[in-house]
Coordinates of C-alpha atoms and ligand atoms in Angstrom, one line a residue:
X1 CA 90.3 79.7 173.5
X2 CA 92.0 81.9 171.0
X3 CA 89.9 83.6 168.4
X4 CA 90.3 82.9 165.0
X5 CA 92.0 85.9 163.2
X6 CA 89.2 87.9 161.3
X7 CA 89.7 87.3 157.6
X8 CA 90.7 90.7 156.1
X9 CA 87.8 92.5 154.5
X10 CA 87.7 92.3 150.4
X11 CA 89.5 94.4 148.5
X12 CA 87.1 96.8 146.7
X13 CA 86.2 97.0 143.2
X14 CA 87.1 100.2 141.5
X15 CA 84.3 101.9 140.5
X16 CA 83.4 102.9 136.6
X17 CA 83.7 106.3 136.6
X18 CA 84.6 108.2 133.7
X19 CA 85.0 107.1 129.9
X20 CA 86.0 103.5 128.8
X21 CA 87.6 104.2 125.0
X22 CA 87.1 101.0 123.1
X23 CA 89.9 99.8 120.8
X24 CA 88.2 97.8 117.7
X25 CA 90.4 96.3 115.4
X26 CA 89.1 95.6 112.0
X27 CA 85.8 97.6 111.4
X28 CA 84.2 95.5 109.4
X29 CA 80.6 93.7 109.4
X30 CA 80.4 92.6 113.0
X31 CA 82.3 96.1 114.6
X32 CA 80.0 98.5 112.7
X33 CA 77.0 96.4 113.6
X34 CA 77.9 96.8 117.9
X35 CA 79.1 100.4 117.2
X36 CA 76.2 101.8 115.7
X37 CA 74.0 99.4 117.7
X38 CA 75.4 101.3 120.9
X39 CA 74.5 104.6 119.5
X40 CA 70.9 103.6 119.0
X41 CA 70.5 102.4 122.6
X42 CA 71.8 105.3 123.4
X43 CA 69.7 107.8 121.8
X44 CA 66.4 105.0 122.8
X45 CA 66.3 103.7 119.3
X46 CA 66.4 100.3 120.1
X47 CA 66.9 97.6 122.6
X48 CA 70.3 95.9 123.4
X49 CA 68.6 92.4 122.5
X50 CA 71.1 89.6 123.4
X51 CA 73.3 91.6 125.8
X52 CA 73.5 90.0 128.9
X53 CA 75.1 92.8 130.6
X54 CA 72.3 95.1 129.4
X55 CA 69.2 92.8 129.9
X56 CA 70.1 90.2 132.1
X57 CA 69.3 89.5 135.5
X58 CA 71.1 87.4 138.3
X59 CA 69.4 85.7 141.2
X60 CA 70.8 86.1 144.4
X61 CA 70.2 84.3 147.2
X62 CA 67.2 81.9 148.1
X63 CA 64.4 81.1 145.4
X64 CA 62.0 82.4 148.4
X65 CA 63.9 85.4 148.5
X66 CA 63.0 87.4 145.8
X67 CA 66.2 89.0 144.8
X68 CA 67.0 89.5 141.2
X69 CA 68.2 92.2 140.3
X70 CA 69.5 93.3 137.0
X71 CA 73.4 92.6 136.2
X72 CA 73.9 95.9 135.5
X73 CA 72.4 97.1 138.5
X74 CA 74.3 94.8 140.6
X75 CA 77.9 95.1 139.6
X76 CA 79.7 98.1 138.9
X77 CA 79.7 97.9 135.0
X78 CA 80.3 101.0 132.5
X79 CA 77.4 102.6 131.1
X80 CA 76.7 102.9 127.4
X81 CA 76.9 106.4 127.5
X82 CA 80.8 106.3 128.7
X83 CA 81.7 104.1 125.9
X84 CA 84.4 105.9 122.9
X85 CA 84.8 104.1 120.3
X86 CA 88.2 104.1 117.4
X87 CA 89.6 101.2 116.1
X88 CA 91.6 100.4 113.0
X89 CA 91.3 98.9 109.4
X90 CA 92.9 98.3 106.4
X91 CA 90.7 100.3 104.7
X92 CA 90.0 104.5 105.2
X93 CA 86.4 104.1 105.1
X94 CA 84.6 105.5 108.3
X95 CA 81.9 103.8 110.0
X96 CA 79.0 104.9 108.4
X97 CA 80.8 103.7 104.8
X98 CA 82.1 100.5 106.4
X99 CA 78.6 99.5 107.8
X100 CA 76.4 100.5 104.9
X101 CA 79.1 98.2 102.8
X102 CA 78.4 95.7 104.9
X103 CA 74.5 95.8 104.9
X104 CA 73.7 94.3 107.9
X105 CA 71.7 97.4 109.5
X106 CA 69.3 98.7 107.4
X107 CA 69.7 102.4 105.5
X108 CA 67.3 103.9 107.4
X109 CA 68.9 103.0 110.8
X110 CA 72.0 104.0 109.7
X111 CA 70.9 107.7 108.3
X112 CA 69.6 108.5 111.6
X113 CA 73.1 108.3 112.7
X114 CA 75.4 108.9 110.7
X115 CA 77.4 112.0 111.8
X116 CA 77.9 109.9 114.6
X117 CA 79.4 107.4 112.7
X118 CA 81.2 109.3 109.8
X119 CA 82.8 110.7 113.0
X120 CA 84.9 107.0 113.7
X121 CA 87.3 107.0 111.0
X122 CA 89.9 104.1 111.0
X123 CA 93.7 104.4 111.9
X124 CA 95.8 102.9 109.5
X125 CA 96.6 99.2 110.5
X126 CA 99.2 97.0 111.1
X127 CA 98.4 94.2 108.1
X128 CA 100.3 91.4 105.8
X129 CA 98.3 89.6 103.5
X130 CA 100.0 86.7 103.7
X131 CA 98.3 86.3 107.2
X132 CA 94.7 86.9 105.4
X133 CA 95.1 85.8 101.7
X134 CA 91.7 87.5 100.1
X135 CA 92.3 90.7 101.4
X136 CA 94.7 93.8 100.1
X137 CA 94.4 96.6 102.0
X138 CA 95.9 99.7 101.2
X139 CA 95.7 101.9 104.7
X140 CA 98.3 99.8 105.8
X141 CA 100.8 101.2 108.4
X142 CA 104.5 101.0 107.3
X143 CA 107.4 99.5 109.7
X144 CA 111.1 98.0 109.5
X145 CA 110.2 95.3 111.8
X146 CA 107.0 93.7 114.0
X147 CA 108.5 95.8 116.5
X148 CA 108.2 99.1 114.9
X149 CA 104.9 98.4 114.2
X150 CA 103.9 97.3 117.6
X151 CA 105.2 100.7 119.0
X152 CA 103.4 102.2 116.7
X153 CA 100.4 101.0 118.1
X154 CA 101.5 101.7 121.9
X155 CA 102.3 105.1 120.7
X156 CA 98.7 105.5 119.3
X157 CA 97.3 103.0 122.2
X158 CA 98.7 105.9 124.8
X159 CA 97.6 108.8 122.2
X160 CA 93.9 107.3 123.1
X161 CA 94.7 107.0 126.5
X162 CA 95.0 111.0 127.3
X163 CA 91.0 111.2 125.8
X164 CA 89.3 108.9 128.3
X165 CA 89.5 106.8 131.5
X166 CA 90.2 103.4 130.9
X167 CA 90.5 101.3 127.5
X168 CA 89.7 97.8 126.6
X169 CA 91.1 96.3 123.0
X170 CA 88.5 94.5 121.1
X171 CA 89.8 92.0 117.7
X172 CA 86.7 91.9 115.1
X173 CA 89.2 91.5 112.3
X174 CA 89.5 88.7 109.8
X175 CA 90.2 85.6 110.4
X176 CA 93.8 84.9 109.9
X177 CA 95.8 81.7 108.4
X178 CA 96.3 78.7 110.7
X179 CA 99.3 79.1 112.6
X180 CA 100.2 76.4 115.6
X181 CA 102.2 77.6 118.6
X182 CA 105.7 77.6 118.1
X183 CA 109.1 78.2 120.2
X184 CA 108.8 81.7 119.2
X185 CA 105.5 82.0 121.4
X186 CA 106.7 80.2 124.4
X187 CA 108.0 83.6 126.4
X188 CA 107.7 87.4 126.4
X189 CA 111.3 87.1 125.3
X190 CA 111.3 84.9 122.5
X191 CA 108.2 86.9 121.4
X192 CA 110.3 90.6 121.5
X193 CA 113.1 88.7 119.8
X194 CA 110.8 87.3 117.2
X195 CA 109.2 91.0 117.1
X196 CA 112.8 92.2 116.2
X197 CA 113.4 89.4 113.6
X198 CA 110.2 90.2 111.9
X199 CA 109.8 85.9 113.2
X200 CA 106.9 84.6 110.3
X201 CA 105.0 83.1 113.5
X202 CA 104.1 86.9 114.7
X203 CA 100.7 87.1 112.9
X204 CA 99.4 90.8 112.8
X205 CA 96.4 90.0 115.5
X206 CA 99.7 88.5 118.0
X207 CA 101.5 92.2 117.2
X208 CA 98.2 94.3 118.3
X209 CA 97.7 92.3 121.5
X210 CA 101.4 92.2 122.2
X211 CA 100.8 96.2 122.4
X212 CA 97.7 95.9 124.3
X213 CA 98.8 93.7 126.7
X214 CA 102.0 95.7 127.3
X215 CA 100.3 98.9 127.8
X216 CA 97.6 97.0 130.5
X217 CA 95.0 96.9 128.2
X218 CA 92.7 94.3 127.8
X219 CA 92.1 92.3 125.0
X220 CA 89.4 90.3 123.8
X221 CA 89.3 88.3 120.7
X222 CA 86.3 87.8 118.4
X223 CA 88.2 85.2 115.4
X224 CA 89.8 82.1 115.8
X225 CA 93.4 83.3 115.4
X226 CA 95.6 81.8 117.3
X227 CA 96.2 85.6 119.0
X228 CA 96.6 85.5 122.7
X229 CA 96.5 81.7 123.3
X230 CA 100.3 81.4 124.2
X231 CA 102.3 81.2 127.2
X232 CA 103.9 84.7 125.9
X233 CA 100.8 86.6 126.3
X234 CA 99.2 84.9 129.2
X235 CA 102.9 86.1 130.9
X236 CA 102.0 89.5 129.7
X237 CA 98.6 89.5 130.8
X238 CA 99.5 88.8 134.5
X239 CA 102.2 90.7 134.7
X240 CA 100.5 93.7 133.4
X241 CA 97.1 93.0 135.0
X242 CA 95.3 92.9 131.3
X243 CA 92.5 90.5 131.4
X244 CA 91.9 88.1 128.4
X245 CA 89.7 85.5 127.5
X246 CA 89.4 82.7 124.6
X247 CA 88.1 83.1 121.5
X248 CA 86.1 83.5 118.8
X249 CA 82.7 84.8 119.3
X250 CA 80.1 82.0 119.7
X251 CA 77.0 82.8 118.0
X252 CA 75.5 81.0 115.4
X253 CA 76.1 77.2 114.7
X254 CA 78.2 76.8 117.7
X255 CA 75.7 78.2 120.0
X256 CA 73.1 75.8 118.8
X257 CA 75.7 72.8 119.2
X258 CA 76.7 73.9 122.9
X259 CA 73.4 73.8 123.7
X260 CA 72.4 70.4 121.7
X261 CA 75.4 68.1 122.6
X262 CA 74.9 69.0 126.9
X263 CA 70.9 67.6 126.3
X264 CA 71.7 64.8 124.5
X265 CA 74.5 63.6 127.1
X266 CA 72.3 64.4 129.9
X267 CA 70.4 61.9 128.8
X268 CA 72.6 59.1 127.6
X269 CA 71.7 59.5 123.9
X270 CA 74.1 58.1 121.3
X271 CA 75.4 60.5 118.5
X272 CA 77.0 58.6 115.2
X273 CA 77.2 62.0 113.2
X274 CA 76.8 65.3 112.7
X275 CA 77.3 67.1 109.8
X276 CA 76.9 71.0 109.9
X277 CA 77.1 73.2 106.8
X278 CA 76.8 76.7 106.7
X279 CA 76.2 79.4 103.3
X280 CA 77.2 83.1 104.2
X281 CA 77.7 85.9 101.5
X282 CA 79.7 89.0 103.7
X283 CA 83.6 89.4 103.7
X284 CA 83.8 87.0 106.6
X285 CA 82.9 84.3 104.1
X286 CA 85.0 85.4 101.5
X287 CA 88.0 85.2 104.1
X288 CA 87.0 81.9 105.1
X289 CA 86.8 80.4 101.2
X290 CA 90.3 80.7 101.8
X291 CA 91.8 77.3 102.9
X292 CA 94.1 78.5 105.4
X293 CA 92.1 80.8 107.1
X294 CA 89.4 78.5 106.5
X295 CA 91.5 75.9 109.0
X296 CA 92.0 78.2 111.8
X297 CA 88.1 78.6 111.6
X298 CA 87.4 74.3 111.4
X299 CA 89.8 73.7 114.2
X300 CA 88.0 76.1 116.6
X301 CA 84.5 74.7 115.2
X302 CA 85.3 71.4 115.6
X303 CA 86.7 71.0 118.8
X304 CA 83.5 71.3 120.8
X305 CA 81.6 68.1 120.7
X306 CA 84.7 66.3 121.9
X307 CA 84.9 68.1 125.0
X308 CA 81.3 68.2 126.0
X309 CA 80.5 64.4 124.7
X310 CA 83.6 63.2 126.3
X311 CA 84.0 59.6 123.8
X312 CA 86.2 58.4 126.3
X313 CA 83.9 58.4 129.3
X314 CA 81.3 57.2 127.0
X315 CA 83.0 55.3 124.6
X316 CA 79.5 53.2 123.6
X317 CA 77.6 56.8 122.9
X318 CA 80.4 58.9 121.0
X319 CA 83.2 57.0 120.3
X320 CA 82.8 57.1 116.8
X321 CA 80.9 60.2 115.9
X322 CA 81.9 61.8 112.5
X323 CA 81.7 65.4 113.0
X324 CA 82.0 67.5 109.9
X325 CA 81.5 71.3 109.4
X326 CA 81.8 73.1 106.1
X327 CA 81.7 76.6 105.4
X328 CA 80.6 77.9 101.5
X329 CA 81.2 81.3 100.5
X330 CA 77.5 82.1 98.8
X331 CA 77.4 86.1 98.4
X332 CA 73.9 86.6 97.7
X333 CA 72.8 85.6 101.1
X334 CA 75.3 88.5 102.2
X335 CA 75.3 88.9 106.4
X336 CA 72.6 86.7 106.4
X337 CA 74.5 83.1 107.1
X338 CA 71.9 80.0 106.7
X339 CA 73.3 76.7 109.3
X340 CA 71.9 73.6 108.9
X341 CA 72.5 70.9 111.1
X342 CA 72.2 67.0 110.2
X343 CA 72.4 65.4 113.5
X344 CA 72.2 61.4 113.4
X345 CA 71.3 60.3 117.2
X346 CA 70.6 56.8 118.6
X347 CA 68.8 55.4 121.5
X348 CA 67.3 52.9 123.7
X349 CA 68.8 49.6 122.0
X350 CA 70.7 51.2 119.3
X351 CA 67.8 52.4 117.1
X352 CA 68.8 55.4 115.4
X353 CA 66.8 59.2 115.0
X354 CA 67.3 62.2 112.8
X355 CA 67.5 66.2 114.3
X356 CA 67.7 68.5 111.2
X357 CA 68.2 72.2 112.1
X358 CA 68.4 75.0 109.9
X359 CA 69.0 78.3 111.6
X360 CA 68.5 81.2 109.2
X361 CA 70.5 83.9 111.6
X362 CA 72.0 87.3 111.3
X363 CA 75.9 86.7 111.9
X364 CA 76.8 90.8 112.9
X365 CA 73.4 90.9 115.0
X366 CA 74.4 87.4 117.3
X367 CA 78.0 88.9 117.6
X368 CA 77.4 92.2 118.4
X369 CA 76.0 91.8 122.0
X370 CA 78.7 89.2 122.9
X371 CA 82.0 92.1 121.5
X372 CA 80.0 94.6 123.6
X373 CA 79.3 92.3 127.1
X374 CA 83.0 90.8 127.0
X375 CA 84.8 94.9 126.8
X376 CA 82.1 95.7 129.5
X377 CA 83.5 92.3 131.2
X378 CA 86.8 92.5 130.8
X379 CA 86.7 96.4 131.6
X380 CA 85.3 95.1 135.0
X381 CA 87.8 92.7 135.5
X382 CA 90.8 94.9 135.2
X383 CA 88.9 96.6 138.3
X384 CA 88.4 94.0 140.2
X385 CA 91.1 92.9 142.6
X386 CA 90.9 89.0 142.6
X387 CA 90.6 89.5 138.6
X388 CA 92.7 91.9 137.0
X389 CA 96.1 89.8 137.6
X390 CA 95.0 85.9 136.7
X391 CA 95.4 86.5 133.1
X392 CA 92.7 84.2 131.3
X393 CA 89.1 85.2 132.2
X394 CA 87.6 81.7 132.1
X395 CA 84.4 82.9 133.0
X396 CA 83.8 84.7 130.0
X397 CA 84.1 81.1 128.0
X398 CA 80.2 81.8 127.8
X399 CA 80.8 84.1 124.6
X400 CA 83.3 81.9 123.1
X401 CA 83.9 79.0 120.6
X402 CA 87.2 78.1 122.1
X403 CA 87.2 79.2 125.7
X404 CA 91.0 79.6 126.6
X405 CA 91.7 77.5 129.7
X406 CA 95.1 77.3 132.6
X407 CA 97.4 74.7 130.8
X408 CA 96.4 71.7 131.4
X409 CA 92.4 72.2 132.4
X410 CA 90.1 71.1 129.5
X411 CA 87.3 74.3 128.6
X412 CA 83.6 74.3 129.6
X413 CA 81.9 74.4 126.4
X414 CA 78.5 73.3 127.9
X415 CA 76.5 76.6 127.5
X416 CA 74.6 76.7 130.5
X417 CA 77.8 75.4 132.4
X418 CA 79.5 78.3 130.9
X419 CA 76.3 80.8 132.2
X420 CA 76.4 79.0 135.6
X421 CA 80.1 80.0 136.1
X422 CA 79.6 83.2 134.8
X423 CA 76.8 84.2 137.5
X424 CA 79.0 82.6 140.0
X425 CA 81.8 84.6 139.2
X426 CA 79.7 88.1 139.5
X427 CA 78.1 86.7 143.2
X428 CA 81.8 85.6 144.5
X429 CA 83.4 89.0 143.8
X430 CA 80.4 91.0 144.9
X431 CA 80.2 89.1 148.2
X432 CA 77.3 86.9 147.5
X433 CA 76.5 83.2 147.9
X434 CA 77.4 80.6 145.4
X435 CA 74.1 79.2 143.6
X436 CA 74.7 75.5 143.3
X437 CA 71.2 74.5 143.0
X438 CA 71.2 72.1 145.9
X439 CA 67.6 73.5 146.9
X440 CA 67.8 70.9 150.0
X441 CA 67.2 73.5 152.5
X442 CA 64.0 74.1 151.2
X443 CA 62.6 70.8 152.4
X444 CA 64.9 71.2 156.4
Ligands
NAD1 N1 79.6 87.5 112.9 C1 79.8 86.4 113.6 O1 78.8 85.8 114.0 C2 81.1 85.9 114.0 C3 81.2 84.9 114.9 C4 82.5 84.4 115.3 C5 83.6 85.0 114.8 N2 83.5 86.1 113.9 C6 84.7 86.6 113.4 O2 84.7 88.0 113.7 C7 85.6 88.6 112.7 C8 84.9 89.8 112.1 O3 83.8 89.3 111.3 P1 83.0 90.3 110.3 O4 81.8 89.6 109.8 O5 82.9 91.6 110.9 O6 84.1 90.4 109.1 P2 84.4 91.6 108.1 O7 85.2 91.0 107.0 O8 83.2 92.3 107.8 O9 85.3 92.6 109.0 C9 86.6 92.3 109.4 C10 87.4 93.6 109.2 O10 88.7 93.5 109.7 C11 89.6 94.2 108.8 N3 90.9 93.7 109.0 C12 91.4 92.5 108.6 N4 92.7 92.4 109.0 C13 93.0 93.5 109.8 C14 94.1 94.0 110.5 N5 95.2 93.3 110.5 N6 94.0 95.2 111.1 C15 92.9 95.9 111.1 N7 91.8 95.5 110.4 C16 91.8 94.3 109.8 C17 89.0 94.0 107.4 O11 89.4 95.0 106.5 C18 87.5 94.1 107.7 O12 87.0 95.4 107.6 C19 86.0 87.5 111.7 O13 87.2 87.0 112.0 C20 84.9 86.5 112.0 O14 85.4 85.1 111.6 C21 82.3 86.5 113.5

C-alpha cells in the first residue's frame, strides 16, 4: 500500500533579533503612559502589570503534564530592551512634557527618567481638525494633497527604517469624527485616487496606515476610527504582508461588559437594560464631548452586547434590552475615568435583579499593556509564515472593543473566548496541541 506523502515540515518563524522601532502616532495620555512604562521595566523600576506577553503563561499539553511555561519564553517575541520608540503629534512637546501634561504617572516616576524621555520628540503630523473638532494643533505637516502627505510619512517611515530591524505602527491618537465606509474605501485604487483628490472620506488615521501598510508595516489601532476597517487596507495588508487587527483598545467599561454579558448567557439570565455612564477629565474626554467623535466612540461601545447576547437566538432573554452608554467630559477627575454600570437582569419566572458596578480605573494604565502586547503581537506575526499574509489578526480581538473580522464572520467579543483563541493561535504556530478542554481522556 502506498504511503501517504509526508506533510512538508512548517515553515519557520523568523527569529526577533535585532531592534523593533515602534511607530506611535499621537503621543498623548495613553502613548507616554506605555513608553515610559517600558523604560521603567527596563531599568527594574516596575512590573509590566497587565501585559500578557510579559507575565502571562500558556499551558501546553495535558493538565497532568505540568507544562506552562511563560508566553514570552515560549514564542519568539521581542524583548523590551530592543524596543525604539518615535512617533508623531500635533504638538512639539517631547515625552517627558507630553506625559507630565497628562498626569497619569506620577512626578517622581517620571524624573527618574526623563532624559530618556526628553529624548522622544515628536515629528510633525499629518492632521485636519475638521477630523477631530477640539483640537488645533500647530506641528502640523504641510501637503498639496493626502498623497503628499502620505509620502511624507513613507519617506520618514523608511528614514526610521535605516535605525533598527523591524517596525510596527501603533495609532494612540484621538478619536476622530464618525465616518462610514464609502466607495472611496472599497479598493487600493479608489483609495490612491481619493489620496490624489484630497477625497473628504480619507481621515488623517486612513492616510498614516495607508503609508504603513504600503511600506509592510504593521498597524495596530488603539481609537475607534474607522482606520483600517476597509476592503482597501485589508488588500493592502495581504498584499504587503502587514498584519492588522480591529480596534480600539478594550480596557475599562468594555472589559467589564465582555466579561458580564458571556456569565449571564451562560446561564440563561434575562437582561432588560443596561445603562453605562462614564466621567473622565484627560484630552481623550474632551475629544469625545465632541458629538461627532463622540459617535465613532458610541458605535464601537455599543455594539458588543448584541453580538455576545445574540437577541435573536434568545429572543425571550434579550430581545428588548435598552443599552445605553454616555460619556461626560468632567476634568477634575483627569486620567482617572469613574464607569458605573446599571445592569437590570431577570430570572427564574421573570423576576427581575439589580448589578450596579462602579469601576474607579486608570484609563492610560489599562491601555498601556494592551498598545505594548498587540506591537509585540503583531511584530510576531509579520514573522510568522501562516500569519504575516492573512491581513486581519483575529486573534488579537482579545485587546479590542471592535475586533475586526473576514466579511461576513460576526467578531468574538466574549473575553475569555477571545483569550482561548489567542492561546490557541500561539500553540498552532509553535507546533503544539489545540486546548479544547474536552478533559475526557483523563477518565479513558
Ligand atoms: N485610555 C484608554 O483606556 C483608551 C481605551 C480605548 C481607546 N482609547 C483611545 O486611545 C486614544 C488615545 O487616548 P489618550 O487618552 O492617550 O488621548 P490623548 O488625547 O491624551 O492623546 C492623543 C494624542 O494624539 C494626538 N493626535 C491627535 N490627532 C493626531 C494626528 N492626526 N496625528 C498625530 N497625533 C495626533 C493628540 O495631540 C494627543 O496628544 C484615543 O483615541 C482614545 O479614545 C483609549
Amino acid at each position: 500500500m502506498a504511503t501517504e506523502p509526508q506533510t512538508a515540515a512548517k515553515e519557520k518563524i523568523v527569529p526577533a533579533t535585532g531592534k523593533l522601532g515602534v511607530m506611535v502616532v499621537g503621543l498623548g495620555a495613553v502613548a507616554t503612559t506605555f513608553i515610559a512604562g517600558v523604560e521603567a521595566v527596563r531599568r527594574g523600576h516596575a512590573l509590566p502589570i497587565g501585559s500578557l506577553t510579559q507575565m502571562g503563561t500558556i499551558r501546553l499539553g495535558k493538565r497532568t503534564d505540568n507544562r506552562s511555561p511563560l508566553v514570552r519564553e515560549f514564542i519568539p517575541l521581542a524583548g523590551l530592551n530592543d524596543l525604539v520608540f518615535t512617533g508623531w503629534d500635533i504638538f512639539e512637546d517631547n515625552v517627558y512634557e507630553s506625559a507630565a501634561h497628562a498626569k497619569v504617572l506620577e512626578k517622581e516616576t517620571l524624573e527618574q527618567l526623563k532624559p530618556y524621555l526628553e529624548s522622544i520628540k515628536p515629528l510633525p503630523a499629518v492632521f485636519d481638525q475638521h477630523y477631530v473638532k477640539r483640537l488645533n494643533g500647530t506641528h502640523v505637516k504641510k501637503g498639496k494633497s493626502k498623497r503628499d502627505l502620505a509620502n511624507q510619512l513613507i519617506e520618514e517611515i523608511r528614514a526610521f527604517k535605516k535605525t533598527v530591524d523591524r517596525v510596527v505602527m501603533i495609532w494612540c491618537g484621538s478619536t476622530e469624527i464618525f465616518i462610514e465606509p464609502g466607495a472611496v474605501h472599497q479598493s487600493v485604487e479608489t483609495f490612491e485616487k481619493g489620496l490624489d483628490s484630497n477625497d473628504a472620506g480619507i481621515a488623517p488615521s486612513q492616510i498614516y496606515a495607508y503609508a504603513a501598510l504600503s511600506e509592510g508595516v504593521p498597524f495596530a489601532n488603539g481609537a475607534p476610527n474607522l482606520t483600517v476597517d476597509i476592503p482597501a487596507m485589508i488588500d493592502l495588508s495581504k498584499k504587503n504582508s502587514a498584519p492588522i487587527c480591529g480596534k480600539d483598545f478594550k480596557t475599562g467599561q468594555t472589559f467589564m461588559k465582555t466579561v458580564l454579558a458571556p456569565a449571564f448567557k451562560a446561564r440563561l439570565l434575562g437582561v432588560a437594560g443596561w445603562y453605562s455612564t462614564n466621567i473622565l477629565g484627560n484630552r481623550d474626554g474632551e475629544v469625545l464631548d465632541d458629538p461627532e467623535s463622540f459617535k465613532t466612540k458610541e458605535e464601537s461601545k455599543l455594539g458588543v452586547l448584541d453580538y455576545i447576547l445574540q437577541p435573536d437566538l434568545y429572543p425571550d432573554l434579550y430581545k428588548n434590552i435598552y443599552h445605553k452608554v454616555r460619556i461626560n467630559y468632567y476634568p477634575p477627575r483627569g486620567d482617572n475615568k469613574e464607569g458605573w454600570d446599571n445592569i437590570d437582569i431577570f430570572g427564574w419566572l421573570g423576576y427581575p435583579m439589580q448589578i450596579k458596578v462602579d469601576f474607579l480605573c486608570r484609563d492610560s494604565i489599562l491601555a498601556a499593556p494592551i498598545a505594548l502586547d498587540l506591537v509585540l503581537f503583531l511584530d510576531l506575526a509579520k514573522r510568522t509564515p501562516e500569519l504575516k499574509s492573512i491581513g486581519i489578526q483575529e486573534w488579537l480581538s482579545f485587546y479590542l472593543k471592535s475586533p475586526q473580522t473576514a466579511p461576513g464572520l460576526y467578531p468574538e467579543h466574549d473575553l475569555f473566548i477571545q483569550s482561548m483563541k489567542l492561546k490557541n493561535t500561539l500553540r498552532h504556530i509553535m507546533g503544539e496541541d489545540l486546548i479544547t478542554h474536552l478533559g475526557l481522556e483523563y477518565y479513558d
